[in-house]
CSV table of N, CA and C in Angstrom, one decimal:
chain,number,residue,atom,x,y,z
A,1,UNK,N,2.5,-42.8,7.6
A,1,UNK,CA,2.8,-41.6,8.4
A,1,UNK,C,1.7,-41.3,9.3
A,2,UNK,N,1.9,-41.0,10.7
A,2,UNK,CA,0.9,-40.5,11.7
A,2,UNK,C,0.2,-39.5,11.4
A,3,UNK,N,-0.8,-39.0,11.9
A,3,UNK,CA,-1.2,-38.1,11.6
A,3,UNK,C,-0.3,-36.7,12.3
A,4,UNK,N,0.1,-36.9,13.4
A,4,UNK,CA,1.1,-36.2,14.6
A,4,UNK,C,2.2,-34.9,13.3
A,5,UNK,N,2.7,-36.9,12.3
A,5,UNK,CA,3.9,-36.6,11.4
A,5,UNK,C,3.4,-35.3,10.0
A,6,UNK,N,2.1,-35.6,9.7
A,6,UNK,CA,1.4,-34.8,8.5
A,6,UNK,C,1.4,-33.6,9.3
A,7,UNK,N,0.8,-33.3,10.4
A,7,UNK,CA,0.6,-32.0,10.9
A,7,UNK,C,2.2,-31.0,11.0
A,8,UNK,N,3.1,-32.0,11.4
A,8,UNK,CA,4.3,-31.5,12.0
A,8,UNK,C,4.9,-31.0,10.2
A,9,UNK,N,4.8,-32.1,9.2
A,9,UNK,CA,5.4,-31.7,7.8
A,9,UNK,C,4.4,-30.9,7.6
A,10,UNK,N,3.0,-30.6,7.7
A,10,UNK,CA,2.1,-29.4,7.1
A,10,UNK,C,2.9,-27.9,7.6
A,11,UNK,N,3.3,-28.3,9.1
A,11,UNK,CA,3.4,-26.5,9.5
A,11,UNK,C,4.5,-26.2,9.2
A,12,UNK,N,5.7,-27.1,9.0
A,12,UNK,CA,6.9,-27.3,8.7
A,12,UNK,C,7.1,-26.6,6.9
A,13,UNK,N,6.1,-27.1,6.0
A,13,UNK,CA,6.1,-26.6,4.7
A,13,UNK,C,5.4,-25.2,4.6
A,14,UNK,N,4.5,-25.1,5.5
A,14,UNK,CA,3.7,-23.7,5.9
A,14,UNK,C,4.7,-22.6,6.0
A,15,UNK,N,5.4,-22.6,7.2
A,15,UNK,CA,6.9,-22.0,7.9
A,15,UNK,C,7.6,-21.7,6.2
A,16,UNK,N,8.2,-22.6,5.7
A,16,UNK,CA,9.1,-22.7,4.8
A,16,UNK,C,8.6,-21.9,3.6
A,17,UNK,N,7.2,-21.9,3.5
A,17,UNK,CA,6.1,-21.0,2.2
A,17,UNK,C,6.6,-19.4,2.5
A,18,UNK,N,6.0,-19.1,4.1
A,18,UNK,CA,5.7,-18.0,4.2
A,18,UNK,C,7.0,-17.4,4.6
A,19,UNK,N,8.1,-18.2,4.6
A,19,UNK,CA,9.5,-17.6,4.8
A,19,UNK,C,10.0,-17.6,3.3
A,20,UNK,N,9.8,-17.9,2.4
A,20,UNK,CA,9.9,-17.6,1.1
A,20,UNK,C,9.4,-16.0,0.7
A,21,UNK,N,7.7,-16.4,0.9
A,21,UNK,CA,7.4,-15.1,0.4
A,21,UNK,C,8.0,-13.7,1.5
A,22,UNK,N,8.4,-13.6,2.2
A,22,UNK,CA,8.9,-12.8,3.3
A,22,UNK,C,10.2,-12.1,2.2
A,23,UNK,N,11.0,-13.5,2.1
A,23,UNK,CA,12.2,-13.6,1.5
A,23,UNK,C,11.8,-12.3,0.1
A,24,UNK,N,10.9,-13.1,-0.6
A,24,UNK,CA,10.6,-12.7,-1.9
A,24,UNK,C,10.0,-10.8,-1.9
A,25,UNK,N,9.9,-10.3,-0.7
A,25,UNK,CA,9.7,-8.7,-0.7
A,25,UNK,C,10.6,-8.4,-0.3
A,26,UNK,N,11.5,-8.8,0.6
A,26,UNK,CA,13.0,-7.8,1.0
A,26,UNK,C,13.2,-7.4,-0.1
A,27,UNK,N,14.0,-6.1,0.6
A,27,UNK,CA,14.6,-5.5,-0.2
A,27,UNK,C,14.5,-4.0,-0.8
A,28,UNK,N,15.2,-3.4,-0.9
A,28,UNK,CA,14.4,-1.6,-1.0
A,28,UNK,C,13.1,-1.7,-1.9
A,29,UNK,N,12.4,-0.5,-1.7
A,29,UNK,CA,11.3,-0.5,-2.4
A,29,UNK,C,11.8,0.3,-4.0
A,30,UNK,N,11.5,0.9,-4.7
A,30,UNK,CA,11.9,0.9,-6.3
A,30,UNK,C,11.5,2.7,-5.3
A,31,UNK,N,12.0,3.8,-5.6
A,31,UNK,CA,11.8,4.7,-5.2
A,31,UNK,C,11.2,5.4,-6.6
A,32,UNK,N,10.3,6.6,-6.2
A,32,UNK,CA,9.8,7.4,-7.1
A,32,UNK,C,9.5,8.7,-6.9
A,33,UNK,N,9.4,9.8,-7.4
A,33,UNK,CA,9.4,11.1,-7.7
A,33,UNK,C,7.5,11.3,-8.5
A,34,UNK,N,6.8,11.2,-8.1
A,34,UNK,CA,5.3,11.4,-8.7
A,34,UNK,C,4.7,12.2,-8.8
A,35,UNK,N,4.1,13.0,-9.4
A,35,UNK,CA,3.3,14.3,-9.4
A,35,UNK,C,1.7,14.2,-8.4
A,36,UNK,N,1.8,15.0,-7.7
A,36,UNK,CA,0.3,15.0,-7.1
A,36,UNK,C,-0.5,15.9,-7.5
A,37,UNK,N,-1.8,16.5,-7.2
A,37,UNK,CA,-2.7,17.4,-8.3
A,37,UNK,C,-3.1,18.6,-8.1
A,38,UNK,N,-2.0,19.0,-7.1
A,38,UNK,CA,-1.8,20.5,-6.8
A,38,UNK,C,-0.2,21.3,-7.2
A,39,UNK,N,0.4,20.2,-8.2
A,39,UNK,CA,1.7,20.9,-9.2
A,39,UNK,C,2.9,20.3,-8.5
A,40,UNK,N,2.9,19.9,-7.1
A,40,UNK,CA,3.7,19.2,-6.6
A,40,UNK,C,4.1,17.8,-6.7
A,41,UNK,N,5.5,17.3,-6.2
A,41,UNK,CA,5.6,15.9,-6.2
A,41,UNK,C,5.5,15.4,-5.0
A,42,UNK,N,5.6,13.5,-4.8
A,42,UNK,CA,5.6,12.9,-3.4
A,42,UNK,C,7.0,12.0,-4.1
A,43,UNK,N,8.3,11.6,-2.9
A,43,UNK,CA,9.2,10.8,-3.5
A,43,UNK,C,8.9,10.0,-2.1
A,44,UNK,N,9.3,9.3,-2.6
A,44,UNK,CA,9.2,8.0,-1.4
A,44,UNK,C,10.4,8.0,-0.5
A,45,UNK,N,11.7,7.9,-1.4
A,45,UNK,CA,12.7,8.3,-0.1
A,45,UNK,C,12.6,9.6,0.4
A,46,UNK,N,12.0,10.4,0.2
A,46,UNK,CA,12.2,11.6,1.4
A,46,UNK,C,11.1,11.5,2.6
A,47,UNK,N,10.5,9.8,2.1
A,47,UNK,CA,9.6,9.7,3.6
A,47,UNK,C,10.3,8.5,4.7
A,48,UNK,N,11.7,8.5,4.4
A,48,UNK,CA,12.3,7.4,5.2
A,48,UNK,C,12.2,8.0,6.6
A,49,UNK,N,11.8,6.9,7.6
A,49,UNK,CA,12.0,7.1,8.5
A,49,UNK,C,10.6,6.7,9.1
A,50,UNK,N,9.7,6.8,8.1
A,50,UNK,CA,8.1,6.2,8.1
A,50,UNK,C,8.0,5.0,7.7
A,51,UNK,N,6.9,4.3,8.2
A,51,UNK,CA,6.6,3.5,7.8
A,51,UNK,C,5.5,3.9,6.8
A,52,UNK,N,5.6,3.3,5.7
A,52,UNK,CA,4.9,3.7,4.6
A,52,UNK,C,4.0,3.0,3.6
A,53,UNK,N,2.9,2.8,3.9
A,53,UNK,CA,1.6,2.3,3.1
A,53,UNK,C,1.8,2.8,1.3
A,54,UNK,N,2.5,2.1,0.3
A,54,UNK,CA,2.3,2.3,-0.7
A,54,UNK,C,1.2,1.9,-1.5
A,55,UNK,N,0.1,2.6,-2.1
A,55,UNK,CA,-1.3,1.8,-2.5
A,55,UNK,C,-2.0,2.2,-3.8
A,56,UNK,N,-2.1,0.8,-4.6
A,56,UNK,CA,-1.7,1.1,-6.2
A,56,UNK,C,-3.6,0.9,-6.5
A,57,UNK,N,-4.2,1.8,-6.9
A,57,UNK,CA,-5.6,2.2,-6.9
A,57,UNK,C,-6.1,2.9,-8.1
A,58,UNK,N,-7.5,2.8,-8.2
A,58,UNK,CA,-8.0,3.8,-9.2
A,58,UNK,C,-9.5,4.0,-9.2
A,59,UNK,N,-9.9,5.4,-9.6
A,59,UNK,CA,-11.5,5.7,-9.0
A,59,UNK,C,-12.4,4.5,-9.7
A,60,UNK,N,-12.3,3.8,-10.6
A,60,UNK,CA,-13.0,3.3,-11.4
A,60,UNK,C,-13.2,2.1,-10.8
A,61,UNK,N,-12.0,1.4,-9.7
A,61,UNK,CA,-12.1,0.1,-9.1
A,61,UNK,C,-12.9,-0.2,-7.6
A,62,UNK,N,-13.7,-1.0,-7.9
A,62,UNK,CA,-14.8,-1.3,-6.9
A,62,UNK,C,-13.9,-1.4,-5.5
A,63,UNK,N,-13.3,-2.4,-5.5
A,63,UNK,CA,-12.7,-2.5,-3.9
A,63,UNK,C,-11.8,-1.4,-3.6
A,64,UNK,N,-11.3,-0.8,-4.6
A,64,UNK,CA,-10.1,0.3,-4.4
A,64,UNK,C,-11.0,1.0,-3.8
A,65,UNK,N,-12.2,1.8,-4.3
A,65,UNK,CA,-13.4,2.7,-3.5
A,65,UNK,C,-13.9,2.2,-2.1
A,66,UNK,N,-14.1,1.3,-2.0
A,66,UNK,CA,-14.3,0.7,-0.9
A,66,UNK,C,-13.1,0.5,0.4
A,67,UNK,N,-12.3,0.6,0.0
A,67,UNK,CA,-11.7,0.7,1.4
A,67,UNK,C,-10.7,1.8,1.8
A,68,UNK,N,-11.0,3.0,0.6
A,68,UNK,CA,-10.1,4.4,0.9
A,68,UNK,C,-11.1,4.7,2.3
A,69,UNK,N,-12.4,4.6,2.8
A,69,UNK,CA,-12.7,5.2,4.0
A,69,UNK,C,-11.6,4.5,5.2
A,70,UNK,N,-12.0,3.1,5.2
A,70,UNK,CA,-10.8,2.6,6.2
A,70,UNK,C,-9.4,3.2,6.4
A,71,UNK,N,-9.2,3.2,5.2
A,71,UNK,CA,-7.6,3.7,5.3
A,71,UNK,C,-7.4,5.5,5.7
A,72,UNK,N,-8.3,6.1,5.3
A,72,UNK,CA,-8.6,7.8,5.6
A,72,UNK,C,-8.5,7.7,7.1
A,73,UNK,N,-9.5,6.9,7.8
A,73,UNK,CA,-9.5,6.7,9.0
A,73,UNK,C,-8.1,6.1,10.1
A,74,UNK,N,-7.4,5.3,9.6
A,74,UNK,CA,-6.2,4.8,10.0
A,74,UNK,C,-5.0,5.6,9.8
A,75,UNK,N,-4.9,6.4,8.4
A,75,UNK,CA,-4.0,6.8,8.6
A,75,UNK,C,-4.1,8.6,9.0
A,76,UNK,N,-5.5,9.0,9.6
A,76,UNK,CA,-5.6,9.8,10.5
A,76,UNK,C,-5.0,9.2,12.1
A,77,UNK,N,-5.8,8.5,12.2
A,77,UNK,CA,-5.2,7.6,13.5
A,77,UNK,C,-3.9,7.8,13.7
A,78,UNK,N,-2.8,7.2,13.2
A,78,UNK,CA,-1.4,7.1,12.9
A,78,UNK,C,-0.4,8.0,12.0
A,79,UNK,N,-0.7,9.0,11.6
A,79,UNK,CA,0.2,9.6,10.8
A,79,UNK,C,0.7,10.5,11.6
A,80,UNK,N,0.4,11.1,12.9
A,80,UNK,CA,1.4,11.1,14.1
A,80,UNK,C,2.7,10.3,14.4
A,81,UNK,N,2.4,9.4,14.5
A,81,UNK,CA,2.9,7.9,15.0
A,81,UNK,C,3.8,7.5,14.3
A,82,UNK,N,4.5,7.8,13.3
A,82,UNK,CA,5.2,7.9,12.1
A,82,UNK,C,5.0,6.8,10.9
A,83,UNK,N,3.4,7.0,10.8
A,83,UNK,CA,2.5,6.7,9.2
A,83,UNK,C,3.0,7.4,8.1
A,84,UNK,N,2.7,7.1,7.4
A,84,UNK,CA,1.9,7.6,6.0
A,84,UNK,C,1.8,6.5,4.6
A,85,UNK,N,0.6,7.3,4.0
A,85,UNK,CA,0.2,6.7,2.9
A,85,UNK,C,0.8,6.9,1.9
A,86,UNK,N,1.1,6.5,0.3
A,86,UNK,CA,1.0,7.3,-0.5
A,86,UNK,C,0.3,6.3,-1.5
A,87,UNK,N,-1.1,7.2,-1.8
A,87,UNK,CA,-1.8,6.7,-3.1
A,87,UNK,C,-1.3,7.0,-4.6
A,88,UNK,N,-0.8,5.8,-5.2
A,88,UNK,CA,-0.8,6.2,-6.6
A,88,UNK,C,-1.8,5.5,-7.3
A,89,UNK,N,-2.5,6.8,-8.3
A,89,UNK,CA,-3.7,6.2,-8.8
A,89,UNK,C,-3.4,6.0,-10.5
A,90,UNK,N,-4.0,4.8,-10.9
A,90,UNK,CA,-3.0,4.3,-12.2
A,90,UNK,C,-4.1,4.9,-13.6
A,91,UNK,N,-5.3,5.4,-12.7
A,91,UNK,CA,-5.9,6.0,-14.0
A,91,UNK,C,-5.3,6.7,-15.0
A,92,UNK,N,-6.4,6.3,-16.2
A,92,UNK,CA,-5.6,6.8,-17.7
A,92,UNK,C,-6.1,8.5,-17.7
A,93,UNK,N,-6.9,8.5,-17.2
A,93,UNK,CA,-7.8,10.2,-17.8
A,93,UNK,C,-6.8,11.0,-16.7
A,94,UNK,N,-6.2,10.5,-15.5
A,94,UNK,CA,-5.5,11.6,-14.9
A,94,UNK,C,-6.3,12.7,-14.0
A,95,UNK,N,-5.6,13.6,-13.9
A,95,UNK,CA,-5.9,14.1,-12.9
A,95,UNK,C,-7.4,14.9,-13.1
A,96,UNK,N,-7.7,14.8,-14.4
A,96,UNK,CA,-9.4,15.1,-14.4
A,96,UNK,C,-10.0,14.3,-13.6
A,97,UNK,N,-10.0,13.1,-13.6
A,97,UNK,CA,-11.0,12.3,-12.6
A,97,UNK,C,-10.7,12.0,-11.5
A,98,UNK,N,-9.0,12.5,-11.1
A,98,UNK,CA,-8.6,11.7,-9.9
A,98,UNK,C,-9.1,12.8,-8.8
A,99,UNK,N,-8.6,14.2,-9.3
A,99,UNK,CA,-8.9,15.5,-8.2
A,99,UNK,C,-10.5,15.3,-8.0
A,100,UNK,N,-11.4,15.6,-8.4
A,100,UNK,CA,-13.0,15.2,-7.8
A,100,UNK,C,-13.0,14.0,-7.5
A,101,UNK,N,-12.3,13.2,-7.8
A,101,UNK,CA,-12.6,12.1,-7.0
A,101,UNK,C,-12.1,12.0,-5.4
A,102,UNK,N,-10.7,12.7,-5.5
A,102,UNK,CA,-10.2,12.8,-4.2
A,102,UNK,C,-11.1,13.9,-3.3
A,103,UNK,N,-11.3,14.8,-3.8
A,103,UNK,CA,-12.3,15.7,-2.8
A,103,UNK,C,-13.7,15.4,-2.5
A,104,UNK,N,-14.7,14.6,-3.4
A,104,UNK,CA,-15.7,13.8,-3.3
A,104,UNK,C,-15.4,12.7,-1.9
A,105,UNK,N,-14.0,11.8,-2.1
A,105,UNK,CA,-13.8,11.3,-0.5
A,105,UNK,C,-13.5,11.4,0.7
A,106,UNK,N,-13.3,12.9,0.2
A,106,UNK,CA,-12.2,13.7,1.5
A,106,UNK,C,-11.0,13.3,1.7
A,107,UNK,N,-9.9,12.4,0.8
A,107,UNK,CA,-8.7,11.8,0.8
A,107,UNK,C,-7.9,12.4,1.6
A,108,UNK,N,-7.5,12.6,2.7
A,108,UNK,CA,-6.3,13.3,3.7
A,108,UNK,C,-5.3,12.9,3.4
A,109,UNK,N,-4.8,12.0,2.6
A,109,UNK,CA,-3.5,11.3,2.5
A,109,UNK,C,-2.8,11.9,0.9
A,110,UNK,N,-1.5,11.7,0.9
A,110,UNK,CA,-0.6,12.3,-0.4
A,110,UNK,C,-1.6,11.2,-1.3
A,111,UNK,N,-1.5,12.0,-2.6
A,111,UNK,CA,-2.2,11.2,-4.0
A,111,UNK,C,-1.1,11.7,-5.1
A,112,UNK,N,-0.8,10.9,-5.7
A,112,UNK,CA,-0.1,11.2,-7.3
A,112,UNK,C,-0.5,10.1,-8.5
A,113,UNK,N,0.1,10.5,-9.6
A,113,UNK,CA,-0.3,10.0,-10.9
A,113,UNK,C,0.5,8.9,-10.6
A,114,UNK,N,0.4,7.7,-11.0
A,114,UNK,CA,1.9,6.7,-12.0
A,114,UNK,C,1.2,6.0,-13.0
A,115,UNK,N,2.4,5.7,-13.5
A,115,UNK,CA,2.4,4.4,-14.7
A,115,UNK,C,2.7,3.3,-15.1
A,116,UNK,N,2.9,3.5,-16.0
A,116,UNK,CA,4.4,2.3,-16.3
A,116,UNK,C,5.4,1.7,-15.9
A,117,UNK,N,6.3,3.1,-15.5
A,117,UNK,CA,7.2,3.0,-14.8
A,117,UNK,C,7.4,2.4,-13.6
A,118,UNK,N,6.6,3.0,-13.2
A,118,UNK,CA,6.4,2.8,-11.5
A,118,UNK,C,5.8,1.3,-11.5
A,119,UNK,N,5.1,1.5,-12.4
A,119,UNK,CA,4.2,-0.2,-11.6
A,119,UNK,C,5.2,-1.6,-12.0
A,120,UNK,N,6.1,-0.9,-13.3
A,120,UNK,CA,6.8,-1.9,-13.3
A,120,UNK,C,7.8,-2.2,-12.3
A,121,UNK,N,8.1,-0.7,-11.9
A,121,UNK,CA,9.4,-1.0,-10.8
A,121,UNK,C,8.8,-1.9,-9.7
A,122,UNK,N,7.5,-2.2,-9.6
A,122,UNK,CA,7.3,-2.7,-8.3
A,122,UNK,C,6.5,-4.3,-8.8
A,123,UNK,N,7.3,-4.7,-10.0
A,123,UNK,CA,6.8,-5.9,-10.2
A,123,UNK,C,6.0,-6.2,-10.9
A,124,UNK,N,5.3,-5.4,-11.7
A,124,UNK,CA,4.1,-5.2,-12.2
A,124,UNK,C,3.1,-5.4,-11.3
A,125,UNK,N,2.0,-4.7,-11.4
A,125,UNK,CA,1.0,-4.8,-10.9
A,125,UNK,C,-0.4,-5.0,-11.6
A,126,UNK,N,-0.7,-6.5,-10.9
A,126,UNK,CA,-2.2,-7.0,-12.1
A,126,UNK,C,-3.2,-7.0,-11.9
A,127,UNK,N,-3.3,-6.6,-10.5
A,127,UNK,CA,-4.6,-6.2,-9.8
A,127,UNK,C,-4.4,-5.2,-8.7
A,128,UNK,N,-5.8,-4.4,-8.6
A,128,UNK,CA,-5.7,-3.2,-7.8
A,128,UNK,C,-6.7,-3.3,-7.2
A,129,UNK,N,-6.9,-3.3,-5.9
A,129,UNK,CA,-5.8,-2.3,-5.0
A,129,UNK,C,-4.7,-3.6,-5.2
A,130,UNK,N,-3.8,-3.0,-4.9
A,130,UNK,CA,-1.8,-4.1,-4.5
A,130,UNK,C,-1.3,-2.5,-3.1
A,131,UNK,N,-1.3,-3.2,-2.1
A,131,UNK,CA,-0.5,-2.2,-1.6
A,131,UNK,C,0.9,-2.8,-0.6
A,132,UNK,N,1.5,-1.6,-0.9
A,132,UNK,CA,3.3,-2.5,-0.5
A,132,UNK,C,3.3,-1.6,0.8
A,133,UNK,N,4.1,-1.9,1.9
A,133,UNK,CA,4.3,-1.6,3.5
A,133,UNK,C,5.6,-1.8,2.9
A,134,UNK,N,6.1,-0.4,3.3
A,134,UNK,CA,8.3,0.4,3.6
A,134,UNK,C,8.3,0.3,4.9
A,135,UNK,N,9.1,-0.2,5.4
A,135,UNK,CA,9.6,0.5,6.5
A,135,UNK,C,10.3,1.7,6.7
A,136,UNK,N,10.8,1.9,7.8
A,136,UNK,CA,11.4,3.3,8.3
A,136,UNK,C,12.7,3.8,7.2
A,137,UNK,N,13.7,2.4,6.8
A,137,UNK,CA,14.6,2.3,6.2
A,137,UNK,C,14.5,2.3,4.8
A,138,UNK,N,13.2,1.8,4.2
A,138,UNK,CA,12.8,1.8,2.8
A,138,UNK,C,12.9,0.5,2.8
A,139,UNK,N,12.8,-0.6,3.0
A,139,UNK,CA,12.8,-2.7,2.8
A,139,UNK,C,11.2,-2.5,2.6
A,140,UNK,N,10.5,-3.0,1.7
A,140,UNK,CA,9.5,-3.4,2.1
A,140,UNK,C,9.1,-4.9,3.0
A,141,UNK,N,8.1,-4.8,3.1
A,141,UNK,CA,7.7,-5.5,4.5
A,141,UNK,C,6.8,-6.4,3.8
A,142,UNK,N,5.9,-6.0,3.2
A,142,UNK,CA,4.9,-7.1,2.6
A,142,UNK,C,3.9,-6.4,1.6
A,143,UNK,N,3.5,-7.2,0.5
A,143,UNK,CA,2.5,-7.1,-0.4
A,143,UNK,C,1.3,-7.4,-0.5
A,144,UNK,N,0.6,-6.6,-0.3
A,144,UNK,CA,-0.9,-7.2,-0.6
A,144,UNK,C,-1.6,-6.9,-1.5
A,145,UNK,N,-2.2,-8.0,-1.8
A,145,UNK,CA,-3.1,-7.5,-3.1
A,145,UNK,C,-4.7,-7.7,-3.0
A,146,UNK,N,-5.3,-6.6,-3.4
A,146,UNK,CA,-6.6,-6.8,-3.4
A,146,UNK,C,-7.1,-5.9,-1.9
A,147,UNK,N,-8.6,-6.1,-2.0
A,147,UNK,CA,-9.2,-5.5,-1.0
A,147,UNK,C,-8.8,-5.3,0.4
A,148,UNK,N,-8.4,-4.4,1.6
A,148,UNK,CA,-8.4,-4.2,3.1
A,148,UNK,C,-9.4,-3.4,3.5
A,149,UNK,N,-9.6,-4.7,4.3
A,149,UNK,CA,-10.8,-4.0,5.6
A,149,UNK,C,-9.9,-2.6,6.4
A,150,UNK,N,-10.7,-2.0,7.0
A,150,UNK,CA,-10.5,-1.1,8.3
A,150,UNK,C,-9.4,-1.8,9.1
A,151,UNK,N,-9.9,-3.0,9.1
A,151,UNK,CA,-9.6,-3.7,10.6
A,151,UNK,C,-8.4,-4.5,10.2
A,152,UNK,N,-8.2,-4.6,8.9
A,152,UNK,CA,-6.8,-5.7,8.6
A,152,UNK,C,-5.6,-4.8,8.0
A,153,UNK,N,-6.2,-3.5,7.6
A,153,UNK,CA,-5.3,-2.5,7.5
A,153,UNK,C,-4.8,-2.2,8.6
A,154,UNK,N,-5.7,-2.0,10.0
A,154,UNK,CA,-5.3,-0.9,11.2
A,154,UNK,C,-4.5,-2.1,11.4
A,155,UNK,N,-4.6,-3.5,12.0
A,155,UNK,CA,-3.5,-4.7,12.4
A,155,UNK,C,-2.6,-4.5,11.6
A,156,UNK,N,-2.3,-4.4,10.2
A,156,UNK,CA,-1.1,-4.5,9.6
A,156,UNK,C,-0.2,-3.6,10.0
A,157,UNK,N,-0.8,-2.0,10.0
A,157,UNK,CA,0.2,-1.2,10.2
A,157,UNK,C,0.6,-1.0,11.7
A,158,UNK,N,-0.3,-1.5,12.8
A,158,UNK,CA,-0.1,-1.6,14.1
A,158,UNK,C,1.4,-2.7,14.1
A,159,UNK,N,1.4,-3.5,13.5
A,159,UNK,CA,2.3,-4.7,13.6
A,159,UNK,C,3.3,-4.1,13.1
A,160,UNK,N,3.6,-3.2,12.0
A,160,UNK,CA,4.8,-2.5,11.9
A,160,UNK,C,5.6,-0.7,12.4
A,161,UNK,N,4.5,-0.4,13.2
A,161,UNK,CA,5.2,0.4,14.1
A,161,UNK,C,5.6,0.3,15.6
């Protein structure tokens, strides 16, 4: 086989990969009802119509700390523009550690508890950060896991509004 033929079956199985995993996030997001640390809840369907950064975090995780300034900054940028975040933080101690931690970063974005529930509804989650992109309609769009820059965060959510 040519080399012409390897390149054409490389991007040909590439295409077919990433049309799989595309495949493999359709589909509504698992909705939830969460407590945030002023007595209130955040539900996810009553943010339809947003596009919505779901982001599964915790004070204790090195990258999760690291790129809440990026994201503070982005989704100041855009939560005009029809953004928003919603951080669920999977810590066990709760809202003792999560509220100083949230005001120590200046977090501008919704924050609530989850667990179990929730992480299961979204597949389990085996590493954190994992953050899921809803669209306006509630389909998620794509999963990521692990660390975002500033700059791969602001492109992602530029590309879905």
């Amino acid at each position: 086989m040519g080399s012409m033929k390897r390149a054409a079956m490389a991007c040909a199985v590439a295409v077919l990969a990433i049309g799989w995993a595309v495949a493999q996030d359709e589909g509504v997001a698992p909705d939830f009802k969460l407590p945030n640390g002023s007595g209130g809840t955040v539900q996810l369907s009553k943010l339809r119509g947003k596009i919505v950064a779901v982001n599964f975090w915790a004070t204790w995780c090195g990258p999760c700390r690291a790129e809440i300034p990026g994201m503070i900054d982005v989704y100041e940028k855009y939560k005009g523009k029809g953004f928003e975040i919603v951080g669920i933080s999977v810590d066990r101690d709760g809202w003792s550690v999560i509220n100083p931690f949230v005001r120590k970063m200046k977090i501008t974005y919704p924050v609530v508890l989850g667990g179990g529930d929730v992480t299961d509804a979204y597949g389990g989650i085996d590493a954190i950060p994992t953050t899921f992109f809803v669209d306006r309609k509630g389909h998620v769009l794509m999963r990521h896991v692990g660390y975002m820059s500033k700059d791969e965060f602001e492109q992602t959510i530029k590309s879905f509004l």
